[in-house]
Structure formats: structure tokens, C-alpha cells
Short mmCIF file of C-alpha atoms and ligand atoms in Angstrom, two decimals:
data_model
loop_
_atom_site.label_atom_id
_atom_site.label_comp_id
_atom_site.label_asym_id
_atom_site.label_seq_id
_atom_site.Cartn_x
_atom_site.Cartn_y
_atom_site.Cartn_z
CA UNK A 52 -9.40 11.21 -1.79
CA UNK A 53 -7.36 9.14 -3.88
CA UNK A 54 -4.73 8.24 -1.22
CA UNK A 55 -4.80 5.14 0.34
CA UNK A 56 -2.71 4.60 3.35
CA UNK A 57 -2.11 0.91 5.16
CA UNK A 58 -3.07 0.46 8.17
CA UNK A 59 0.43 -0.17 10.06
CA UNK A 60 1.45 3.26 8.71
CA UNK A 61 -2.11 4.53 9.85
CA UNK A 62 -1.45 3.52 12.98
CA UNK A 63 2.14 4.56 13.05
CA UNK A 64 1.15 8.19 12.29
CA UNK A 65 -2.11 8.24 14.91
CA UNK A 66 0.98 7.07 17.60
CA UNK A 67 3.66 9.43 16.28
CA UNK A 68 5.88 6.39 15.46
CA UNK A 69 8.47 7.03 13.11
CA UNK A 70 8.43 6.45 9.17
CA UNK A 71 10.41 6.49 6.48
CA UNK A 72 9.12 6.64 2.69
CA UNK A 73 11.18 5.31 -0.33
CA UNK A 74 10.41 5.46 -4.03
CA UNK A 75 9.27 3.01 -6.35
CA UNK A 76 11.09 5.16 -10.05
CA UNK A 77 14.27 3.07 -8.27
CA UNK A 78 12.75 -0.12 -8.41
CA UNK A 79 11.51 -0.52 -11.97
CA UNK A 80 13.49 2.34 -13.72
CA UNK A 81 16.99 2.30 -11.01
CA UNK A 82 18.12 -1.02 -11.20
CA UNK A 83 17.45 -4.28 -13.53
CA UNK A 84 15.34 -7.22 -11.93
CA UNK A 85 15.69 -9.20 -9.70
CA UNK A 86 18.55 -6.74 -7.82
CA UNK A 87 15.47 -4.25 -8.01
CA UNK A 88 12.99 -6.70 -6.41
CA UNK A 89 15.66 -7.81 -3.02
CA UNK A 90 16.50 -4.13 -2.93
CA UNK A 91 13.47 -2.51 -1.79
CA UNK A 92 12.63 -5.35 0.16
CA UNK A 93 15.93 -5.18 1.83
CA UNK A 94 15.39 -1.39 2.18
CA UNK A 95 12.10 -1.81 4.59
CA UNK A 96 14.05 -4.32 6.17
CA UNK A 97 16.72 -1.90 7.51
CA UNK A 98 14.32 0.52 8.59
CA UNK A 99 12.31 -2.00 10.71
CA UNK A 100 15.40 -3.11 11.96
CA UNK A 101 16.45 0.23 13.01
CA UNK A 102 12.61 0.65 15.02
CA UNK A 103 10.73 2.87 11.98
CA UNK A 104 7.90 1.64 9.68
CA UNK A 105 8.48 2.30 5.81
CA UNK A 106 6.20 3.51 3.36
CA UNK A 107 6.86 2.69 -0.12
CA UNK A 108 5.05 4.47 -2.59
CA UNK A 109 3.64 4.37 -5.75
CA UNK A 110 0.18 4.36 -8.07
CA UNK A 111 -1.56 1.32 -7.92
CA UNK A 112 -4.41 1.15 -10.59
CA UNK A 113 -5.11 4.91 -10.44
CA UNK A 114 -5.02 4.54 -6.29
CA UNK A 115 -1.83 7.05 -4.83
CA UNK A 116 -0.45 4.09 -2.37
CA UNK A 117 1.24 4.97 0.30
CA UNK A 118 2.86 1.28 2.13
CA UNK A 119 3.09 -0.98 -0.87
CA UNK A 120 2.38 -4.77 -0.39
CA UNK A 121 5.25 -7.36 -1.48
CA UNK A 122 3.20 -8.26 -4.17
CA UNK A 123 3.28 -4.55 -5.38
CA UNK A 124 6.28 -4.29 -5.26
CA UNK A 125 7.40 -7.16 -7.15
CA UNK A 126 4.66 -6.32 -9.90
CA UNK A 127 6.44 -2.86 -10.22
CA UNK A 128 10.13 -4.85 -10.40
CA UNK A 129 8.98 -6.73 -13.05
CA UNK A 130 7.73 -4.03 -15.18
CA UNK A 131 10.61 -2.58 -15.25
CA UNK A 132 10.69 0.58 -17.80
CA UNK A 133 7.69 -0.61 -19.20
CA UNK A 134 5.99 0.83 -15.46
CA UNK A 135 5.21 4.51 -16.54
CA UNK A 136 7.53 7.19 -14.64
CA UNK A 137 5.75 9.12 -12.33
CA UNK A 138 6.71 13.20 -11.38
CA UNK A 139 4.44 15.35 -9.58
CA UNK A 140 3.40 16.72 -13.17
CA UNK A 141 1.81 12.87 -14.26
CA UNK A 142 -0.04 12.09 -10.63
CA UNK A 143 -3.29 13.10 -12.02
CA UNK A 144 -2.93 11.48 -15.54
CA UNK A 145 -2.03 8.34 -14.32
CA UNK A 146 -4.69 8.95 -11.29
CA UNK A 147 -7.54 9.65 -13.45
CA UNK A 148 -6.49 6.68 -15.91
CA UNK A 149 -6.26 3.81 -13.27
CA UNK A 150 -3.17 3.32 -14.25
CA UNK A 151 0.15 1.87 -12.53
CA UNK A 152 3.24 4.19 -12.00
CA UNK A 153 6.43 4.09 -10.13
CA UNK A 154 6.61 7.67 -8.48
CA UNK A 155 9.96 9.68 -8.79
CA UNK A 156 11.95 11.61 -5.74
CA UNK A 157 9.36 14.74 -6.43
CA UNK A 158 5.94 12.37 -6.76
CA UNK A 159 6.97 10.54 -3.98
CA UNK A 160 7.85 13.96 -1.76
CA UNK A 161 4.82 14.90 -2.44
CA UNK A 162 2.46 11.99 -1.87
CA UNK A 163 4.62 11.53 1.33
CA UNK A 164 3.47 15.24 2.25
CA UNK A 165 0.05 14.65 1.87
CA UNK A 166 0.29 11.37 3.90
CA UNK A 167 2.13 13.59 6.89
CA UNK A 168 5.52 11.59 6.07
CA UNK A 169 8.41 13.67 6.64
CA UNK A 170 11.79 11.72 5.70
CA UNK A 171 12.19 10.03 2.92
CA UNK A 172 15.10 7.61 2.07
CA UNK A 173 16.45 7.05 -1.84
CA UNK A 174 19.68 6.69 -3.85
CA UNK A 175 20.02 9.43 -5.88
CA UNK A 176 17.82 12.58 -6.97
CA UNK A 177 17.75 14.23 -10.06
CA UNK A 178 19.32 17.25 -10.73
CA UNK A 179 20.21 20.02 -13.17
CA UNK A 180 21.71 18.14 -16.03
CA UNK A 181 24.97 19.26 -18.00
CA UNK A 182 24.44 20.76 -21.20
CA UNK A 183 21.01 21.98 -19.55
CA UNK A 184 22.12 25.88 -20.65
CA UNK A 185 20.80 24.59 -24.13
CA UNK A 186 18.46 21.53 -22.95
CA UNK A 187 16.50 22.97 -20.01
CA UNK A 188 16.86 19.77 -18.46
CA UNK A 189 16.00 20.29 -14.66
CA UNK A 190 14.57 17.30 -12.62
CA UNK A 191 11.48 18.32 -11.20
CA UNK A 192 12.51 17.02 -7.70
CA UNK A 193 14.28 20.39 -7.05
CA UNK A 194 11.40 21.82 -7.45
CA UNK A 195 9.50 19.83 -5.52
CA UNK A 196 11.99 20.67 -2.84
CA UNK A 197 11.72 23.73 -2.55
CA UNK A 198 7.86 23.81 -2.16
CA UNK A 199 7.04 20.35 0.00
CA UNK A 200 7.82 19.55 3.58
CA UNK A 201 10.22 16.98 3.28
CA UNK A 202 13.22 15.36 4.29
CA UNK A 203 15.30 13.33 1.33
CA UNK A 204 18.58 11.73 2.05
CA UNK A 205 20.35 10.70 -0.72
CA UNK A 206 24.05 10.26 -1.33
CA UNK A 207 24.06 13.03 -3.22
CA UNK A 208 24.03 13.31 -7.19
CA UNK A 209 25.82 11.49 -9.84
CA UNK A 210 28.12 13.27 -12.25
CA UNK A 211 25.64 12.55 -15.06
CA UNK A 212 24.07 15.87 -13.95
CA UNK A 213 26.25 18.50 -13.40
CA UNK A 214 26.73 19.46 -9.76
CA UNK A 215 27.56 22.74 -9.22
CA UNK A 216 24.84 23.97 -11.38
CA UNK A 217 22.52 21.84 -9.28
CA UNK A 218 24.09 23.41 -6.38
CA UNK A 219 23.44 26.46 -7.51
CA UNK A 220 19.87 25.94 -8.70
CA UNK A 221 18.49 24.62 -5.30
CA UNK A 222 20.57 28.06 -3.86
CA UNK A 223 17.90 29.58 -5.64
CA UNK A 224 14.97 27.12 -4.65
CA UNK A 225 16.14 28.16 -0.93
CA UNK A 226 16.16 24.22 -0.23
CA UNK A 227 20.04 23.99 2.25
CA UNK A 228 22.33 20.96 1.61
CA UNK A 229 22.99 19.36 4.77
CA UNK A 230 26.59 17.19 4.45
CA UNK A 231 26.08 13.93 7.08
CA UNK A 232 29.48 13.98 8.57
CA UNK A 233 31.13 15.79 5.18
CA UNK A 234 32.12 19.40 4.23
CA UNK A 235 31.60 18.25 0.52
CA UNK A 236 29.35 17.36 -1.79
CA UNK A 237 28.79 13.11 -2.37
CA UNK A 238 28.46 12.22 -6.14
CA UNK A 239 27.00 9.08 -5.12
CA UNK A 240 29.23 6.76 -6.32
CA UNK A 241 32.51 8.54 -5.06
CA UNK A 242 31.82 10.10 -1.62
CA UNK A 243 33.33 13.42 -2.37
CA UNK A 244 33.38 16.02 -5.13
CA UNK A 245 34.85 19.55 -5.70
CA UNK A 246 31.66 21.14 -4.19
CA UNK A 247 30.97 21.72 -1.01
CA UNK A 248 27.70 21.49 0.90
CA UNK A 249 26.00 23.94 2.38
CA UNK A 250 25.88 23.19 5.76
CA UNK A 251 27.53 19.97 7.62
CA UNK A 252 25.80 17.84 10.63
CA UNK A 253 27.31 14.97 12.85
CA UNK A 254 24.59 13.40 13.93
CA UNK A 255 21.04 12.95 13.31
CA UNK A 256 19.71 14.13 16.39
CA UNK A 257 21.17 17.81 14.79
CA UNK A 258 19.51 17.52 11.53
CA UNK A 259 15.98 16.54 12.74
CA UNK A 260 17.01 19.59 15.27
CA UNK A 261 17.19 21.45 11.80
CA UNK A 262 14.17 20.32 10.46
CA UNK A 263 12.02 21.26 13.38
CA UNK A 264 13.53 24.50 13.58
CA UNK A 265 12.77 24.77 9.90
CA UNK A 266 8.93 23.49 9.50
CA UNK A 267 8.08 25.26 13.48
CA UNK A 268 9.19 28.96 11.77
CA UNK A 269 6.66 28.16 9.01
CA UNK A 270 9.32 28.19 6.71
CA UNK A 271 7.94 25.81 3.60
CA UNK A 272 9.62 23.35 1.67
CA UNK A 273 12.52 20.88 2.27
CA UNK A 274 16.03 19.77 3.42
CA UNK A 275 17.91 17.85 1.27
CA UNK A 276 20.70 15.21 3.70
CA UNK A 277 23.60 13.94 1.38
CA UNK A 278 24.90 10.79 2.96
CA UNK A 279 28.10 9.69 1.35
CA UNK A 280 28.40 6.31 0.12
CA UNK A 281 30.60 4.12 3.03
CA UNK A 282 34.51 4.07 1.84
CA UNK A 283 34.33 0.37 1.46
CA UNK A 284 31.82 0.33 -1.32
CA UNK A 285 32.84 4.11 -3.30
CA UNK A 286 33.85 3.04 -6.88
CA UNK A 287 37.45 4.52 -8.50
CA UNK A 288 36.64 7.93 -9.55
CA UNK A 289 38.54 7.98 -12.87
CA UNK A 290 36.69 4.44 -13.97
CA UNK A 291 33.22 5.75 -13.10
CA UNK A 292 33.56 9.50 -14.88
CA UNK A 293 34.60 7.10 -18.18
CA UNK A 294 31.59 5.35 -17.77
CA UNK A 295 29.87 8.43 -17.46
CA UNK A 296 31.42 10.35 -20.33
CA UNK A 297 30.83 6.74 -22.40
CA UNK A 298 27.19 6.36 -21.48
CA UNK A 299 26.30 10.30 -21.98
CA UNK A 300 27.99 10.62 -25.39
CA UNK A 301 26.42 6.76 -26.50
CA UNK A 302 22.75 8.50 -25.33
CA UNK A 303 23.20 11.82 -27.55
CA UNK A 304 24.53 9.38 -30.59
CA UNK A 305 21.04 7.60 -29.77
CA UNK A 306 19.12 11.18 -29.39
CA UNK A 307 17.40 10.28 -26.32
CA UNK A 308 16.37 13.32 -24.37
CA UNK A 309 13.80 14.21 -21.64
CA UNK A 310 12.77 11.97 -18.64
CA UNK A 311 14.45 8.66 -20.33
CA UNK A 312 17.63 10.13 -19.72
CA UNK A 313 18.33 8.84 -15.97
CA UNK A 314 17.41 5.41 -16.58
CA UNK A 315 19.01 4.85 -20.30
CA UNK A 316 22.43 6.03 -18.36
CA UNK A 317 22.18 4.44 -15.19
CA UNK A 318 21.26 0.91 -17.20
CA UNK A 319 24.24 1.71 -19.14
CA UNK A 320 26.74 2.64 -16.59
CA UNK A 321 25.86 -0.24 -15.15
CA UNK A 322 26.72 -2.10 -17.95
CA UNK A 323 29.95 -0.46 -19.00
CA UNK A 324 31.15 -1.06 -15.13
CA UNK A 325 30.13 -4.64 -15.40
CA UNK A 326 27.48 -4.32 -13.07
CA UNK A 327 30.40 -2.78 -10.33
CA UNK A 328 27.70 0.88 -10.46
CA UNK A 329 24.87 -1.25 -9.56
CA UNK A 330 26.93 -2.78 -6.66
CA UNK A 331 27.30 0.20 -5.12
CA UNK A 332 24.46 1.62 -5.76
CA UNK A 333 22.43 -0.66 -3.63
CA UNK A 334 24.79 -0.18 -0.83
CA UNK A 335 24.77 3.30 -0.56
CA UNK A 336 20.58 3.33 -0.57
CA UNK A 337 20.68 0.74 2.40
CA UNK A 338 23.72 3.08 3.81
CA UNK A 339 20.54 5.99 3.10
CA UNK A 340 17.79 4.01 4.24
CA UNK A 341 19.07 3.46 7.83
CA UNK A 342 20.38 7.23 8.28
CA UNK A 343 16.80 8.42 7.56
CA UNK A 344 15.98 5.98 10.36
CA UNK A 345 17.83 7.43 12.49
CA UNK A 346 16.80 10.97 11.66
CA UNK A 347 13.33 10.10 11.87
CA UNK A 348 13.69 8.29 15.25
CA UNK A 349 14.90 11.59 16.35
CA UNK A 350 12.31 13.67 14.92
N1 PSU X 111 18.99 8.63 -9.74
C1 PSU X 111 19.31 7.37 -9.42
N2 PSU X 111 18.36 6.40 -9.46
C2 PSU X 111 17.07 6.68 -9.80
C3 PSU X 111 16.73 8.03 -10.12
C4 PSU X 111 17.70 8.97 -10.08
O1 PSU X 111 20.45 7.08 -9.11
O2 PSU X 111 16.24 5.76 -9.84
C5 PSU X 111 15.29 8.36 -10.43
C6 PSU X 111 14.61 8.96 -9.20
O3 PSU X 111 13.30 8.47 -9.12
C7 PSU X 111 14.60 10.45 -9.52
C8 PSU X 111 14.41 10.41 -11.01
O4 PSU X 111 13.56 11.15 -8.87
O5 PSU X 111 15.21 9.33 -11.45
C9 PSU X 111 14.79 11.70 -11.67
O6 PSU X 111 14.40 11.65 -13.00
P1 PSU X 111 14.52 12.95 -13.92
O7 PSU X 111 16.00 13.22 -13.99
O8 PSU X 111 13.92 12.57 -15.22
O9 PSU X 111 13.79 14.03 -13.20
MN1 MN X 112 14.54 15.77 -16.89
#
């Protein structure tokens, strides 16, 4: 198979320690470099330190990696959106190629799947995007919810998408919204909206409780934990929906449609905010990265 595992995480899943996969779409199409680079290093950092082992994951000259090396991972970071952006749809393209590419919320699901990873720590997942009535726009990671045992926290979804119809969608998709510690829904920057979750937890002893229930009933697919970014670091909501509004209306001006959509905006909200979005959004993925410790630790 075309899956290559390291050994620490071999070992960690032959001993039942816990582990905690991240994406690598963050790193070269999420943030600009180096804040990319010290991010996901920071990220495996905070799950060591809270007793887990992380996986980062991506395609490494046509090989599905699962436990990147440093060096990986800075190669990746400095590619940038030149790395090609990997969904479940691309694996066996960019497989069969030997190419590189930086694997997406539902590529990274599902190479975590296959590995026998079960949580998975990011910043944000795609969603159903606004005008997507006309558009069709639907991130594939919903789908990939729905149909892959897996466990994504996330601190919920930014109002570039629009968030009650991706409420609604993964309704349909039968994957439940779990609210850590909140009734409603986190837009990632701003840690509430007008939605509410579907279900709120207090602790993550009750959510891998969930999950057990969930995957021992043979029910398929997965859980999606929205973890809302701490007070401290939440950005003002009126400043970040005009960023928001600004950066969607400059991409339509530019015509740019399909999957360069999330990284064209999030590049420039981070530039209308004076880098203030990018701030935050590295503190709510650490914020992520050591509640899916946690959960995992209890799983
Ligand atoms: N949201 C973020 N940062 C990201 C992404 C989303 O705040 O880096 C990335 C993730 O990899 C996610 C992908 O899976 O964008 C969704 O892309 P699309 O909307 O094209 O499905
Ligand atoms: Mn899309």
C-alpha cells in the first residue's frame, strides 16, 4: 500500500497510545511562511506536551505520509500555494504522479482512517459556502464526515461560508455538532454565532464517551467538536465580518471560484486585518490541538 506510517506512531498504535493527526492544506495554503512553518511545529509540540503523539499528514512524492519529518514539513511551508491542494477526490492523482500535496480536512480524515487515527486537530473546516444555491460550492470535508470514522475539532467555521446552511447540510450528512463547553456555534474567529450546535459537552472524557458509543453501535462516519477560540484572542465581530464582506466581494471582482476560494480569502483577510486574523488563527488551532489531546487521552 501506498501509506507509510513512522515508526513512533507505529508503535503508538501497536500500544494503544494516543494520537492526534493535523493537516498539512493549513500549512502551505492557511497561513503565509514562516508563521506556517512555527505553527505546525508548535502544534506537535502541544500534543506531546499534553502525553499524545501527532501525526501530520500529507503526500510525499506520491507516498500518503502519515507522521511528517521537520524537514517535510518545512518543504511543504515553503511551497506555499504552489504545494498542490489535496481532497479525498486528488489522493490518487497526486499518488499515482509522485507528486507532493498538502492534504485538506477530508484527505487528511481519510488517510487518518486508514492509518486507525481517530481525532484529528485543525483550525477551520470547510463548509457550505454562501451564494452556494447558485455555485454548488460544498467543501468536500462534509462529506467526508459523514462517511469516515473520525473525530475533527475545529473552532468551528468562518463566516466566509455560510453557517446555517452548513448546519443544515451536515443535518443531512447525519454527522452531530458537539459544542465544547458552548450551546452555540464558534465562527472561528468570534467564539459565538446565531446558530446553535447540536449537542453541548463539558468535558472530554464525555465526548470520547460519545464517540465510543457512536463507532461500538456500528454507526459510520464522524463527530465534528467545535472548540471556541479562548476570549482573550476572539477578534471584534463587526471588524472581522468587514473583512469578510471586503475579501469575498474583492474575490468575485477577481472571478476566482472553486477550491482557490479558502486560501485567496483567508490570505486576504489576513491582510485587510493587518495580520490581527492570522493572530488568532494560530491561537485558536493550538487552543484545538490540545483539546483533541485531551479527547484522545480519554479515548
Ligand atoms: N479553513 C481555514 N484554514 C484552512 C482551511 C480551511 O481556516 O487551511 C483549509 C482546510 O484544509 C480545509 C480546506 O479542509 O481549506 C477546505 O477547502 P475547500 O473549501 O476548498 O473544500
Ligand atoms: Mn469548494
Amino acid at each position: 500500500m501506498n501509506i507509510k506510517i513512522n515508526d513512533e506512531i507505529k508503535l503508538a498504535l501497536k500500544t494503544n497510545k494516543p494520537i492526534v493527526a493535523l493537516e498539512s492544506t493549513i500549512i502551505s495554503h492557511g497561513m503565509p511562511y514562516p508563521e506556517n512553518y512555527e505553527t505546525a511545529l508548535a502544534c506537535e509540540k502541544i500534543i506531546r506536551d499534553n502525553n499524545c503523539i501527532p501525526a501530520t499528514i500529507a503526500i510525499i512524492d506520491g507516498v500518503c505520509t502519515i507522521g511528517l519529518t521537520k524537514d517535510e514539513i518545512e518543504k511543504l511551508a515553503k511551497l506555499g500555494t504552489k504545494a498542490l491542494k489535496v481532497s479525498t477526490r486528488d489522493i490518487p492523482y497526486v499518488v499515482s504522479k509522485k507528486l507532493n500535496g498538502a492534504t485538506t480536512v477530508s484527505a487528511t480524515s481519510k488517510l487518518a482512517s486508514l492509518a486507525g487515527i481517530k481525532i484529528f486537530a485543525t483550525g477551520g473546516i470547510g463548509g457550505v459556502h454562501r451564494e452556494a444555491t447558485k455555485t454548488f460550492d460544498i467543501s468536500s470535508d462534509l462529506d467526508e464526515l459523514s462517511e469516515t470514522n473520525i473525530c475533527v475539532i475545529c473552532a468551528g467555521a468562518k463566516s466566509i461560508l455560510d453557517l446555517g446552511l452548513t448546519m443544515e447540510y451536515l443535518e443531512t450528512k447525519r454527522v452531530d455538532v458537539i459544542g465544547y463547553k458552548t450551546e452555540s456555534l464558534p465562527a472561528f474567529f468570534t467564539n459565538t454565532s446565531k446558530y446553535k450546535v447540536n449537542h453541548r459537552l463539558d468535558t472530554p472524557k464525555e465526548i470520547a464517551s460519545l464517540l465510543k458509543t457512536k463507532w461500538d453501535l456500528g454507526l459510520k462516519g464522524g463527530v465534528l467538536v467545535t472548540n471556541p477560540i479562548p476570549k482573550e484572542f476572539a477578534m471584534d465581530e463587526d471588524v472581522i465580518n468587514k473583512a469578510i464582506d471586503e475579501a469575498i466581494s474583492e474575490m468575485n471582482k477577481l472571478n476566482i471560484t472553486g477550491n482557490k476560494t479558502t486560501p485567496y480569502l483567508l490570505a486576504k483577510i489576513n491582510e485587510i486585518t493587518g495580520g490581527n486574523s492570522l493572530k488568532s488563527n494560530i491561537k485558536l488551532v493550538y487552543n484545538n490541538c490540545k483539546l483533541a489531546s485531551q479527547i484522545a487521552s480519554e479515548l
